[in-house]
Short mmCIF file of C-alpha atoms and ligand atoms in Angstrom, two decimals:
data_model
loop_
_atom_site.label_atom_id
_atom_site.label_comp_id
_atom_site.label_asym_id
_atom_site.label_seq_id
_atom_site.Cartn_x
_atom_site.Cartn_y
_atom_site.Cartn_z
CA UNK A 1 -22.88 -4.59 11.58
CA UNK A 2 -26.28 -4.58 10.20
CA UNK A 3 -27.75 -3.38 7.23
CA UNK A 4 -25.75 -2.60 3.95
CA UNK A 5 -21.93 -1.24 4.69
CA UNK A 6 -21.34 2.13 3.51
CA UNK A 7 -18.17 2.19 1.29
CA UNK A 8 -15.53 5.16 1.16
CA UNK A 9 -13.44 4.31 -1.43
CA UNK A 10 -9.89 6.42 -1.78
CA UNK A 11 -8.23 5.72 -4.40
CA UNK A 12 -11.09 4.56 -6.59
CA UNK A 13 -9.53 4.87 -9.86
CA UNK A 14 -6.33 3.32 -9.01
CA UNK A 15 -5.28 -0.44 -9.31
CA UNK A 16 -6.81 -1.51 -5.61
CA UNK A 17 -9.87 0.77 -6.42
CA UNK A 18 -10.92 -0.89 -9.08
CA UNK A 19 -10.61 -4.49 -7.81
CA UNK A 20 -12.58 -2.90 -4.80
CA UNK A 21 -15.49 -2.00 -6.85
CA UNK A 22 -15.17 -4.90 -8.92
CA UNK A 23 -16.14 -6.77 -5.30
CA UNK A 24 -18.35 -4.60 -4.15
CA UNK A 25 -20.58 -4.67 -7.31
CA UNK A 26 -20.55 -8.58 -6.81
CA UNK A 27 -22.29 -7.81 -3.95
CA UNK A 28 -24.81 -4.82 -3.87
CA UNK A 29 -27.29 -6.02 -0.80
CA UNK A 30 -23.60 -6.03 1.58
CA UNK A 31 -21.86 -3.04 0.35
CA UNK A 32 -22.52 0.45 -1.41
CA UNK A 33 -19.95 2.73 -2.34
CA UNK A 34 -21.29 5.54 -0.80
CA UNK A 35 -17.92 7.94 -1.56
CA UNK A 36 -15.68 7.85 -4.36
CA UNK A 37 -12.09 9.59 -4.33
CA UNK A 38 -9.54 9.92 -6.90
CA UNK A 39 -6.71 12.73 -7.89
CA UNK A 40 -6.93 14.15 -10.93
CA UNK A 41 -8.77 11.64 -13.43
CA UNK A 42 -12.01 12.84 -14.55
CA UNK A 43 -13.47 10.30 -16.94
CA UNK A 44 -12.35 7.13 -14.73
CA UNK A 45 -14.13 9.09 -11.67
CA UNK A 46 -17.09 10.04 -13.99
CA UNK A 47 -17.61 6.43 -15.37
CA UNK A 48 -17.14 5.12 -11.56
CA UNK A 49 -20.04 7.91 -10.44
CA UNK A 50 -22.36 6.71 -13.61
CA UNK A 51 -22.07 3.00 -12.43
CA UNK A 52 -22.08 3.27 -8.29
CA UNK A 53 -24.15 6.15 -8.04
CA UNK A 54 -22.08 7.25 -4.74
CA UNK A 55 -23.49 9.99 -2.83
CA UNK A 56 -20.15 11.84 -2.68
CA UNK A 57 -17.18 12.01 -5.15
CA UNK A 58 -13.87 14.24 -4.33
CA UNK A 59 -11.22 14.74 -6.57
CA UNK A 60 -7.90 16.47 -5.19
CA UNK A 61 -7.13 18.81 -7.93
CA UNK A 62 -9.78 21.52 -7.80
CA UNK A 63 -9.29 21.89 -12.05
CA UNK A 64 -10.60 18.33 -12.48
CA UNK A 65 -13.28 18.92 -9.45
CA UNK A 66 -15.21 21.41 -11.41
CA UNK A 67 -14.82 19.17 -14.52
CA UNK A 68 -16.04 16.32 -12.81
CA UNK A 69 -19.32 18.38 -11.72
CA UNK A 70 -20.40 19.80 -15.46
CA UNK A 71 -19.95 16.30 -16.21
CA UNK A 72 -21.93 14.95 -14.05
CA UNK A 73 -24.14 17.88 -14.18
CA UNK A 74 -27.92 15.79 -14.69
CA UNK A 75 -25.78 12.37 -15.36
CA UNK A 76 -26.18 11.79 -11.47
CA UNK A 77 -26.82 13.37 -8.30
CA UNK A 78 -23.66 12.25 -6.70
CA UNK A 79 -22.28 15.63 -5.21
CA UNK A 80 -18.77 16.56 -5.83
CA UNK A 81 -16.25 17.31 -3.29
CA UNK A 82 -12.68 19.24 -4.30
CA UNK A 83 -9.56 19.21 -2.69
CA UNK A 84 -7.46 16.99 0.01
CA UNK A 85 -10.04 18.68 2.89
CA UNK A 86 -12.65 16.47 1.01
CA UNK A 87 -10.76 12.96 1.59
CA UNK A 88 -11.05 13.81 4.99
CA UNK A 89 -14.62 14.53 5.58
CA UNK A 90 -15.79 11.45 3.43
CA UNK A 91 -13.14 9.39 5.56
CA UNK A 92 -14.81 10.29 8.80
CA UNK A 93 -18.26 11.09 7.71
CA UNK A 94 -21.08 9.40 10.33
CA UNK A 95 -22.52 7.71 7.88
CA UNK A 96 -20.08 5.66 6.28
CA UNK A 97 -18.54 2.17 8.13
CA UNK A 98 -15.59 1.32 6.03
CA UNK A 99 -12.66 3.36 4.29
CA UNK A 100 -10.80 1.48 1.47
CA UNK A 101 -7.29 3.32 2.29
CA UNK A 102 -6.03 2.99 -1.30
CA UNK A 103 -4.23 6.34 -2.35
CA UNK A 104 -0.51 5.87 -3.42
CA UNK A 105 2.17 7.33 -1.32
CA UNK A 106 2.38 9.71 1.48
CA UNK A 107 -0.73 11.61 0.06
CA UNK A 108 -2.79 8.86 1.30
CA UNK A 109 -1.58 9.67 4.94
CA UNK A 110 -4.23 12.27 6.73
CA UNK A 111 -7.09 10.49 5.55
CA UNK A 112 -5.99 7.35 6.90
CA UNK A 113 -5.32 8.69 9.60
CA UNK A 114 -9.21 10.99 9.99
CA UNK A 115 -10.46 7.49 9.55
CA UNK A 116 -8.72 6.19 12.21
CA UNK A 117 -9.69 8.82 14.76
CA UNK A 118 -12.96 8.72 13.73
CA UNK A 119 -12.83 4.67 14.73
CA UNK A 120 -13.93 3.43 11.12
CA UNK A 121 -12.94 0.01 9.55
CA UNK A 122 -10.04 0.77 7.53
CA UNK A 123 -9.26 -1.73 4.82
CA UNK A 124 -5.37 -0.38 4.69
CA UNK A 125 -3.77 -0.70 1.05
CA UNK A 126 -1.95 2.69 1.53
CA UNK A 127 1.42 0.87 3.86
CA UNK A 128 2.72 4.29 3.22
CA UNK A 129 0.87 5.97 6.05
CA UNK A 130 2.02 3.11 8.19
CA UNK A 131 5.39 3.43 7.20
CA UNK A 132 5.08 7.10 7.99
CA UNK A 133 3.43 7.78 10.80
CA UNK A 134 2.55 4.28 12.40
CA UNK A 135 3.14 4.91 16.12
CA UNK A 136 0.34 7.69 15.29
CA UNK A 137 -2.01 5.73 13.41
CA UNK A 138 -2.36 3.04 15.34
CA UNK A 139 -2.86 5.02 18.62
CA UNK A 140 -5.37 6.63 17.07
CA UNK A 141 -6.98 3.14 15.80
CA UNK A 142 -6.67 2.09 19.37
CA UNK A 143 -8.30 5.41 21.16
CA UNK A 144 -11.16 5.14 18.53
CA UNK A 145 -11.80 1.76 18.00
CA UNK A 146 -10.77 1.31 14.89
CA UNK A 147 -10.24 -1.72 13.29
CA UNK A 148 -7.49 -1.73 10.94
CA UNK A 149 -8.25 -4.75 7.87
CA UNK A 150 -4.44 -4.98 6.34
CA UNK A 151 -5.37 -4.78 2.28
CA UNK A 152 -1.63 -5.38 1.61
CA UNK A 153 -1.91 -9.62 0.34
CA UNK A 154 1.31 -10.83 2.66
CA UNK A 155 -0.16 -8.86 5.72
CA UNK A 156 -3.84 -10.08 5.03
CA UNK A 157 -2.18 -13.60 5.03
CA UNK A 158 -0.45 -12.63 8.12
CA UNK A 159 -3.23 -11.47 9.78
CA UNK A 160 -5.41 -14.59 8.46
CA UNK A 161 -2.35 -17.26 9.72
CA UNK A 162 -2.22 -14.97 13.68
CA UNK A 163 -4.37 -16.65 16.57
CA UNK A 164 -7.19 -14.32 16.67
CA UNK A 165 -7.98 -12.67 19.53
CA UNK A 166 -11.81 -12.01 20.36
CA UNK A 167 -11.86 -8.64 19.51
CA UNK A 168 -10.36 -8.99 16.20
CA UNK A 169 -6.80 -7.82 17.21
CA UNK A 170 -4.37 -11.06 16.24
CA UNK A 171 -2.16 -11.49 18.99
CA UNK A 172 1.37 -13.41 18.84
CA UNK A 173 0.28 -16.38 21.44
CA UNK A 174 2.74 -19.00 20.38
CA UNK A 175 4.37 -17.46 17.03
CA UNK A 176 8.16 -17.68 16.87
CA UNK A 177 8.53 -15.46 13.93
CA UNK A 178 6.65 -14.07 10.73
CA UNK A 179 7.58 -15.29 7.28
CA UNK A 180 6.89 -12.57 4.59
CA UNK A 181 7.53 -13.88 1.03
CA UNK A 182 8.39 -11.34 -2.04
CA UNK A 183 8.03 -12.24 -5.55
CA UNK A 184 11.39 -10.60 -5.78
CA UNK A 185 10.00 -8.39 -8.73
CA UNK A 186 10.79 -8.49 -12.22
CA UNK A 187 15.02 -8.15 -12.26
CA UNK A 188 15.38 -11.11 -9.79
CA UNK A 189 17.30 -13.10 -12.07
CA UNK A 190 19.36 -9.79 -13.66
CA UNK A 191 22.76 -9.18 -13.44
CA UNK A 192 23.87 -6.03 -11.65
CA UNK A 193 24.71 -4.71 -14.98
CA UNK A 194 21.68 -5.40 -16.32
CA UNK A 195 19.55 -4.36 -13.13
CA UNK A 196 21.93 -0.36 -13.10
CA UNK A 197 20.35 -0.03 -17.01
CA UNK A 198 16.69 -0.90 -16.33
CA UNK A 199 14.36 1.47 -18.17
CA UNK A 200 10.49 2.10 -16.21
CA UNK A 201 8.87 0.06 -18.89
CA UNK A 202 10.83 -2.83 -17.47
CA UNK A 203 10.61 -1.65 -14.19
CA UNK A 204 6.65 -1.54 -14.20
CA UNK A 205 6.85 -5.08 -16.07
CA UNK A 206 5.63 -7.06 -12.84
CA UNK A 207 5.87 -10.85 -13.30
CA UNK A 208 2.54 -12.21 -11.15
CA UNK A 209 0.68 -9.04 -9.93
CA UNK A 210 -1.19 -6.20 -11.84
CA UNK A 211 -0.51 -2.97 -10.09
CA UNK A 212 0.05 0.71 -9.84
CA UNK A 213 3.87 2.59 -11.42
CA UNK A 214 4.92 3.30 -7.95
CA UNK A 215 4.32 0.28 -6.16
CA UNK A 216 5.60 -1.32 -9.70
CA UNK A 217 9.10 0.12 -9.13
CA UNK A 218 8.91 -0.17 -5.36
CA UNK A 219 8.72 -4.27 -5.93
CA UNK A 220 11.35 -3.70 -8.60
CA UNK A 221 14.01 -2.33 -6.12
CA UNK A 222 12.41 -4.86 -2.93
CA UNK A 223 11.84 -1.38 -1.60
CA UNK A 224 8.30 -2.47 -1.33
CA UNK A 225 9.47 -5.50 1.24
CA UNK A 226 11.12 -3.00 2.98
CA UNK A 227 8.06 -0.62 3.62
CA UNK A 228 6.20 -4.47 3.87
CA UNK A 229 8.51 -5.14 6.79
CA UNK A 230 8.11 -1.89 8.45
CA UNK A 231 4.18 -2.52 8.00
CA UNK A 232 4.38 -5.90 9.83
CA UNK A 233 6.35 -4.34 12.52
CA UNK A 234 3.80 -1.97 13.30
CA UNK A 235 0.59 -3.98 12.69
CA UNK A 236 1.78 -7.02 14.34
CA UNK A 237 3.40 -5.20 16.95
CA UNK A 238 6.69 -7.47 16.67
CA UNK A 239 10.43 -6.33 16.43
CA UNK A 240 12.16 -6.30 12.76
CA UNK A 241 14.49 -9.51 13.79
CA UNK A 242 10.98 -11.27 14.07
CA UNK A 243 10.36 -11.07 10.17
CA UNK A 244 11.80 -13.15 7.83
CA UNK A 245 12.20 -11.94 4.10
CA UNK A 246 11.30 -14.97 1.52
CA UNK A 247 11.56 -14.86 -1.95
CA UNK A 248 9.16 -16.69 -3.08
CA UNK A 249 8.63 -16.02 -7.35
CA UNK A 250 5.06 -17.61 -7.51
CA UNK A 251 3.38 -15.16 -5.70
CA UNK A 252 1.28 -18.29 -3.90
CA UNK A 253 2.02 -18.58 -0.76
CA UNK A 254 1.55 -14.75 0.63
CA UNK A 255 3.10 -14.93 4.05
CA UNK A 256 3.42 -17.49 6.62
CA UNK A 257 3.64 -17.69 10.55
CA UNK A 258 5.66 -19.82 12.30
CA UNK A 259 4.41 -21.33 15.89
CA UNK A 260 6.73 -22.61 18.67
CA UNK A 261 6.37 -26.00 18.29
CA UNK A 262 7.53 -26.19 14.85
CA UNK A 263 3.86 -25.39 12.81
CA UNK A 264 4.12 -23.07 9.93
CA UNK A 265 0.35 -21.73 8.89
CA UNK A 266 0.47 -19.88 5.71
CA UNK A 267 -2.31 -18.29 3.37
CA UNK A 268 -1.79 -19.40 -0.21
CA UNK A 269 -4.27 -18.14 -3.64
CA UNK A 270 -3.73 -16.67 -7.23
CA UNK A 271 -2.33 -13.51 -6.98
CA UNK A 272 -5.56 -11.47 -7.20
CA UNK A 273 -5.82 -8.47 -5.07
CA UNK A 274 -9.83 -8.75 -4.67
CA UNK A 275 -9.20 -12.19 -2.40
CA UNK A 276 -7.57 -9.72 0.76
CA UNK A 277 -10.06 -6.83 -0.13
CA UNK A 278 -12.83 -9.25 -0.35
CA UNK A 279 -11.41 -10.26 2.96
CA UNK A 280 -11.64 -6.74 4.19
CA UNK A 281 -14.76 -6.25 3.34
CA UNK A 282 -16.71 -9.56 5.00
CA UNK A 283 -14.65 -9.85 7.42
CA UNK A 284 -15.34 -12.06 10.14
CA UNK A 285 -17.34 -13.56 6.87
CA UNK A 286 -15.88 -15.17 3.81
CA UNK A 287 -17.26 -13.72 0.72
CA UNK A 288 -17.26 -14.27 -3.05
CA UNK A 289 -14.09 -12.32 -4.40
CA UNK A 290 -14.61 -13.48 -8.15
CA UNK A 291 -11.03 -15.03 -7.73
CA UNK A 292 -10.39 -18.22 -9.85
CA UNK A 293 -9.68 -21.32 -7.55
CA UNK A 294 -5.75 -22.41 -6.89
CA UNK A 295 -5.14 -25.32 -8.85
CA UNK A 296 -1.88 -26.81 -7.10
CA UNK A 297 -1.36 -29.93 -9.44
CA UNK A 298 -0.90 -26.79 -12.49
CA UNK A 299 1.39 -25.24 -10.33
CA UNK A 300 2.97 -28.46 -9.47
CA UNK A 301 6.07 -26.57 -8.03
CA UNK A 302 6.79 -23.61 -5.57
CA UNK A 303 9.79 -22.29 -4.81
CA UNK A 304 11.42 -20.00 -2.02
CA UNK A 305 14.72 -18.43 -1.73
CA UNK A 306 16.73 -16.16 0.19
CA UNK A 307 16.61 -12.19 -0.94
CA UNK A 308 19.67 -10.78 -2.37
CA UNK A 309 20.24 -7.40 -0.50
CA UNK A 310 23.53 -6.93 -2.85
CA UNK A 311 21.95 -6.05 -5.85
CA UNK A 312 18.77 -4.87 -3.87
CA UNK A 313 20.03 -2.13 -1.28
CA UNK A 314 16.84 -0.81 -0.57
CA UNK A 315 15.89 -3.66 1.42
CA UNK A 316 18.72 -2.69 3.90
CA UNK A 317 17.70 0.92 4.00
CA UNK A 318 14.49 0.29 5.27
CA UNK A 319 16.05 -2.06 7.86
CA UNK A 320 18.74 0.76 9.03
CA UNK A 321 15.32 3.01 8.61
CA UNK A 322 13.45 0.68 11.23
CA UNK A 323 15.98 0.45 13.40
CA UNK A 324 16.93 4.15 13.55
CA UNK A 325 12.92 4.71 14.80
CA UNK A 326 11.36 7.99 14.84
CA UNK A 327 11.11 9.81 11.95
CA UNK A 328 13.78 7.89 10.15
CA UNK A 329 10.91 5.57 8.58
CA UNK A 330 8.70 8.80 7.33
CA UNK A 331 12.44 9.87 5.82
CA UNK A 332 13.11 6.77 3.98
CA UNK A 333 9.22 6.68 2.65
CA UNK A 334 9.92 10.53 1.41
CA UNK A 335 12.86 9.79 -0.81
CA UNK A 336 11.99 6.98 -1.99
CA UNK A 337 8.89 8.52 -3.42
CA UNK A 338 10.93 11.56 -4.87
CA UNK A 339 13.32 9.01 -6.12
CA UNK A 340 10.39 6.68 -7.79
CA UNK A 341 9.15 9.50 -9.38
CA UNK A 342 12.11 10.73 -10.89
CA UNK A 343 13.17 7.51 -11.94
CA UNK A 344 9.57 7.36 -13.80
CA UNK A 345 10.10 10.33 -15.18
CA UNK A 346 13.28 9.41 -17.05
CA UNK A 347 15.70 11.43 -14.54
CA UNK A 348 17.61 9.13 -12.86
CA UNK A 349 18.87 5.79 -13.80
CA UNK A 350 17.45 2.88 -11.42
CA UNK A 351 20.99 2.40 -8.99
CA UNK A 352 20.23 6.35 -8.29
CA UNK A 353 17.16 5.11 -6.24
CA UNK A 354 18.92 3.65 -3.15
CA UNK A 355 21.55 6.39 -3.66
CA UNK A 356 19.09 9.13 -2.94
CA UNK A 357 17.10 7.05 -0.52
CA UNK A 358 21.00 6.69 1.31
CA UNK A 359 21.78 10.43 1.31
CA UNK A 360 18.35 11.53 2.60
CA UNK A 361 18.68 9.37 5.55
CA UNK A 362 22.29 10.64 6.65
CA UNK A 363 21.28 13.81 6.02
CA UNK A 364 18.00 14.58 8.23
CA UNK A 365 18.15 14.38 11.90
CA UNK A 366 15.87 11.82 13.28
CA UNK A 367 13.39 13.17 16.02
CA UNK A 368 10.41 11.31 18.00
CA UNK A 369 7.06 11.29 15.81
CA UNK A 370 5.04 13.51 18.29
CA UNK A 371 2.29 14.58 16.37
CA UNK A 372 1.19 14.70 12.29
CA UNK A 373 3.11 17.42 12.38
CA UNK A 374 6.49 16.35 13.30
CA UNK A 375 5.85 13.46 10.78
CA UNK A 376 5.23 15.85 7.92
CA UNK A 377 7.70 18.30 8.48
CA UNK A 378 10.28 15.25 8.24
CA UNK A 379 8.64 14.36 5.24
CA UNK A 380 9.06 17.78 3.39
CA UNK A 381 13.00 18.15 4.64
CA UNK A 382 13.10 14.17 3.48
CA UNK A 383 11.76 15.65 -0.27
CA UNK A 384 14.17 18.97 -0.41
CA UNK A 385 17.02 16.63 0.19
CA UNK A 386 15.77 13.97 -1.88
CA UNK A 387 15.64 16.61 -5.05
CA UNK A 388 18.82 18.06 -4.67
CA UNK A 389 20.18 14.72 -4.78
CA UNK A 390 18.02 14.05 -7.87
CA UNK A 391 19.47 16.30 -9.15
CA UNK A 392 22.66 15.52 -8.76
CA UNK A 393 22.35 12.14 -10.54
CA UNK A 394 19.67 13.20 -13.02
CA UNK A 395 21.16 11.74 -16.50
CA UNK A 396 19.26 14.44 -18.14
CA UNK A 397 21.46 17.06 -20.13
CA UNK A 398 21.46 20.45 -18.80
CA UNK A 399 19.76 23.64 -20.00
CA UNK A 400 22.31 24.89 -22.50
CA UNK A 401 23.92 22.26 -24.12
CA UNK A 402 25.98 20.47 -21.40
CA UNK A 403 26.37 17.75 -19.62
P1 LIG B 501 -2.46 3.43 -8.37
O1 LIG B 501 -1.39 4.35 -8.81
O2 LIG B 501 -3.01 2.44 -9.33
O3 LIG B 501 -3.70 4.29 -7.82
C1 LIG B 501 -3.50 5.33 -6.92
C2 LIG B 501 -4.81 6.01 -6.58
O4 LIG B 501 -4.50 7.09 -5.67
C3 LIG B 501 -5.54 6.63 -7.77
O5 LIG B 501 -6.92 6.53 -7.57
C4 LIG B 501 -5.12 8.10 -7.71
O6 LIG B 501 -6.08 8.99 -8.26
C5 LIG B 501 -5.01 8.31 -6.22
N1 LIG B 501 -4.07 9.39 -5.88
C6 LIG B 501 -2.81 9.56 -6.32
N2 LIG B 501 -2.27 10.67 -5.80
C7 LIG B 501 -3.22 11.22 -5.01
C8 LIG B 501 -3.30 12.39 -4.22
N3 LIG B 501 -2.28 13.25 -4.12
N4 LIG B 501 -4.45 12.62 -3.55
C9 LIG B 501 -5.49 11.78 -3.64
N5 LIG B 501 -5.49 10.67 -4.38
C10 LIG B 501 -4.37 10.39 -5.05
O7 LIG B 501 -1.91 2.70 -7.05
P2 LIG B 501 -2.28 1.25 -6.50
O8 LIG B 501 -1.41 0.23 -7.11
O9 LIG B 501 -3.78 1.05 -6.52
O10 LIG B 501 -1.79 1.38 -4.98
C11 LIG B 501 -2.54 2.10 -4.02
C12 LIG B 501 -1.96 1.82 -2.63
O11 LIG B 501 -2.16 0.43 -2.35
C13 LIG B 501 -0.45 2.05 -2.53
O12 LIG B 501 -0.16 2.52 -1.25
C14 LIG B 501 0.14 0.66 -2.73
O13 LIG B 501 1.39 0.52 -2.09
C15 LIG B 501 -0.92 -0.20 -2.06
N6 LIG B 501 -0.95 -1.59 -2.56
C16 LIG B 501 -1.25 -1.84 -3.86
C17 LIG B 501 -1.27 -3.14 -4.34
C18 LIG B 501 -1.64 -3.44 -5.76
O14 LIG B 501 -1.74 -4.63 -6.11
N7 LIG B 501 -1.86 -2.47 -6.62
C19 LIG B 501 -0.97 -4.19 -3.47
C20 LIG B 501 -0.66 -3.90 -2.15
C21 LIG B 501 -0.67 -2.59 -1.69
MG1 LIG B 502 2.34 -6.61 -0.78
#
C-alpha cells in the first residue's frame, strides 16, 4: 500500500476508538482518519472531528446527527452522515483502505460485514459479528479479498504466534492446539455467594484492562472467552476441542500456540490495547504503539490456571452454542447482550445472565446461517425470548406496589 492509509474508524468514541486515534495521531504521514463513527455522543464525536479533521462523520441516532452538524457548522468541513445506512457507505467507500471494526455488540455486524464485501482491511475489534454471522463474514472476506487484522489482544497474539502464510492468511502447518489465556475477570477469586450478589460497578471493575460496560461484564461472567473461543474457531479455521481456555490473571502472555514437536510460541506485552491495533494498522510493519516496554524482572511472576466453568456457566454455553452450529452462536450472542444490558441496568441480578442466555438457546430452533438475513432474524427471536425471560427474573418491583 502506498501513500497515507485512509482510516474508517467505527466506534470512534468508544474504548478501542480512542486507543485507535491515539495511534494514528502518533503517526500522521501513515494514517488519516478519513471517517469517524459513533452512536449517539455528540461532544466526544465533535472533539474527535475538531482534532482529525475526517472528511466524513456518521452518528446512528439521527437526533444527535443534526446536533453534530450545527456544531460543527464553520468548526470544520467534515460532512456529517446520519443513521446505520451511513456506517455502511463509509465502510465500503473507494477511497478508504482500512475499517477499524470497533462498535459494541451485534450493531457492529452489517458494517463489518459491507467492509468485507467490499475487500477492505478490517482491523476486527467487534468479535460479535464473528460470533454472529462468521461463516458469512469470512466468505465474504475470502470472495473480496479482504484481509481480516484480529483487533481482539489473544487473537492478535494468535495470529502473530501462526506460521504465516504468504498471503497473510496464518495457516495451522504444525500447530497441535491454540492456547487462549483469560484474565478470568474481576470475581475470579469470589465465592459463588459473593459472585450471585455482584452489583455493575463491580462488574465493570476490570483488574488489568481498561474497557467498554459490555465487554466489562462479558469478562466478568468469562462470557467474553466464550465469544473469544467462537472467534478463534472461525478465524483460525480450527475445531472448538483445538482451543484451550487458560486463566492466566496477568494479562501478559495473550495467547499461545502450541507446535507438534513440543514448541509453545506465545505473544506477551502490558495490557494496552494500542500494541494489537498498532499491529493492525502497520501490519506486515511494526510500528510505534506508545505502549510502555514489558519489564519481566517487575513482574517477576506469571501465573496460569485452569477456568472454573462452575461458578462461570457462560463459558459452557458458548461451547454447547459452538457445537450446536448454525444460528445457535448468533442466539447465544443475542441474549447475552439483552441479558448484559439488563443486568447494567439494575434488572437482573448477575446469576440471571447465564439463566437467560440458557433459556434462549432451548428455546429457538437452530437453522443454517444462509444469508444476513437468516442471521438477523435469529437474532431478533434470540432478543424477544431473551426479554421475556428478563423479565421474569428482573428483581425490580412491579408497577403497583408488588413484588
Ligand atoms: P465501548 O462501549 O467503549 O464503545 C462502543 C462504540 O460503539 C462507541 O463508539 C459507540 O458510540 C459505538 N456504538 C454503540 N452502539 C452503536 C450502534 N448501535 N451503532 C453504531 N455505533 C454504536 O466498547 P469497546 O470496549 O470499545 O468495544 C468495542 C468492540 O471491541 C466490542 O465488540 C468489544 O468486544 C471489542 N473489544 C474491546 C476491547 C477493549 O479493550 N475495549 C478488547 C477486545 C475487543
Ligand atoms: Mg480479548
Amino acid at each position: 500500500m502506498s501513500g497515507i492509509q485512509q482510516v474508517a474508524v467505527l466506534g470512534s468514541t468508544g474504548s478501542i476508538g480512542v486507543s485507535t486515534l491515539d495511534v494514528i495521531a502518533r503517526h500522521p504521514q501513515r494514517f488519516r482518519a478519513w471517517a469517524l463513527a459513533a452512536h449517539r455522543s455528540v461532544d466526544t464525536l465533535a472533539a474527535q472531528c475538531e482534532a482529525f479533521h475526517p472528511r466524513y462523520a456518521v452518528m446512528v441516532d439521527p437526533d444527535a446527527a443534526e446536533a453534530l452538524r450545527k456544531r460543527l457548522a464553520g468548526a470544520c468541513d467534515t460532512e456529517v452522515l446520519a443513521g446505520a445506512e451511513g456506517l455502511q457507505r463509509i465502510a465500503a467507500h473507494a477511497d478508504v483502505d482500512a475499517v477499524m471494526a470497533a462498535i459494541v455488540g451485534a450493531a457492529g455486524l452489517p458494517s463489518t460485514l459491507a467492509a468485507a464485501e467490499a475487500g477492505k482491511r478490517i482491523l476486527l475489534a467487534n468479535k460479535e459479528s464473528l460470533v454472529m454471522a462468521g461463516h458469512l463474514l469470512m466468505a465474504a472476506a475470502r470472495k473480496a479479498g479482504a484481509l481480516i487484522l484480529p483487533i481482539d489482544s489473544e487473537h492478535n497474539a494468535i495470529f502473530q504466534c501462526l506460521p504465516q502464510g504468504r498471503d497473510a492468511t496464518p495457516g495451522l502447518d504444525g500447530v497441535s492446539r491454540i492456547l487462549l489465556t483469560a484474565s478470568g475477570g474481576p470475581f475470579r477469586n469470589w465465592t459463588a455467594e459473593a459472585i450471585a450478589a455482584a452489583t455493575p460497578a463491580e462488574a465493570c471493575a476490570h483488574p488489568n484492562w481498561s474497557m467498554g460496560r459490555k465487554i466489562s461484564v462479558d469478562s466478568a461472567t468469562l462470557m467474553n472467552k466464550g465469544l473469544e473461543l467462537i472467534e478463534a474457531c472461525w478465524l483460525f479455521d480450527v475445531a472448538p476441542s483445538r482451543v484451550e481456555i487458560v486463566v492466566h490473571p496477568e494479562s501478559i502472555v495473550h495467547s499461545l500456540v502450541q507446535y507438534v514437536d513440543g514448541s509453545v510460541l506465545a505473544q506477551l506485552g502490558n495490557p494496552d490495547m494500542r500494541t494489537p491495533i498498532a499491529y493492525g494498522l502497520g501490519w506486515p510493519q511494526r510500528i510505534d504503539a506508545g505502549v510502555a516496554p514489558l519489564d519481566l524482572v517487575a513482574l517477576s511472576r506469571l501465573h496460569f490456571e485452569a477456568p472454573d466453568e462452575g461458578r462461570f456457566p457462560c463459558l459452557r454455553l458458548a461451547r454447547e452454542a459452538a457445537a450446536a452450529g448454525g444460528t445457535a452462536m448468533a442466539v447465544c450472542n443475542a441474549a447475552n447482550e439483552v441479558a448484559v444490558q439488563a443486568f447494567l441496568a439494575g434488572d437482573i441480578g448477575f446469576n440471571a445472565i447465564p439463566a437467560v442466555i440458557e433459556a434462549a438457546l432451548a428455546a429457538v430452533r437452530v437453522v443454517e446461517p444462509t444469508s444476513l438475513s437468516v442471521v438477523e432474524a435469529a437474532d431478533r427471536e434470540a432478543r424477544d425470548i431473551a426479554a421475556l425471560q428478563v423479565a421474569r427474573y428482573s428483581s425490580r418491583p412491579l408497577a403497583g406496589g408488588e413484588n
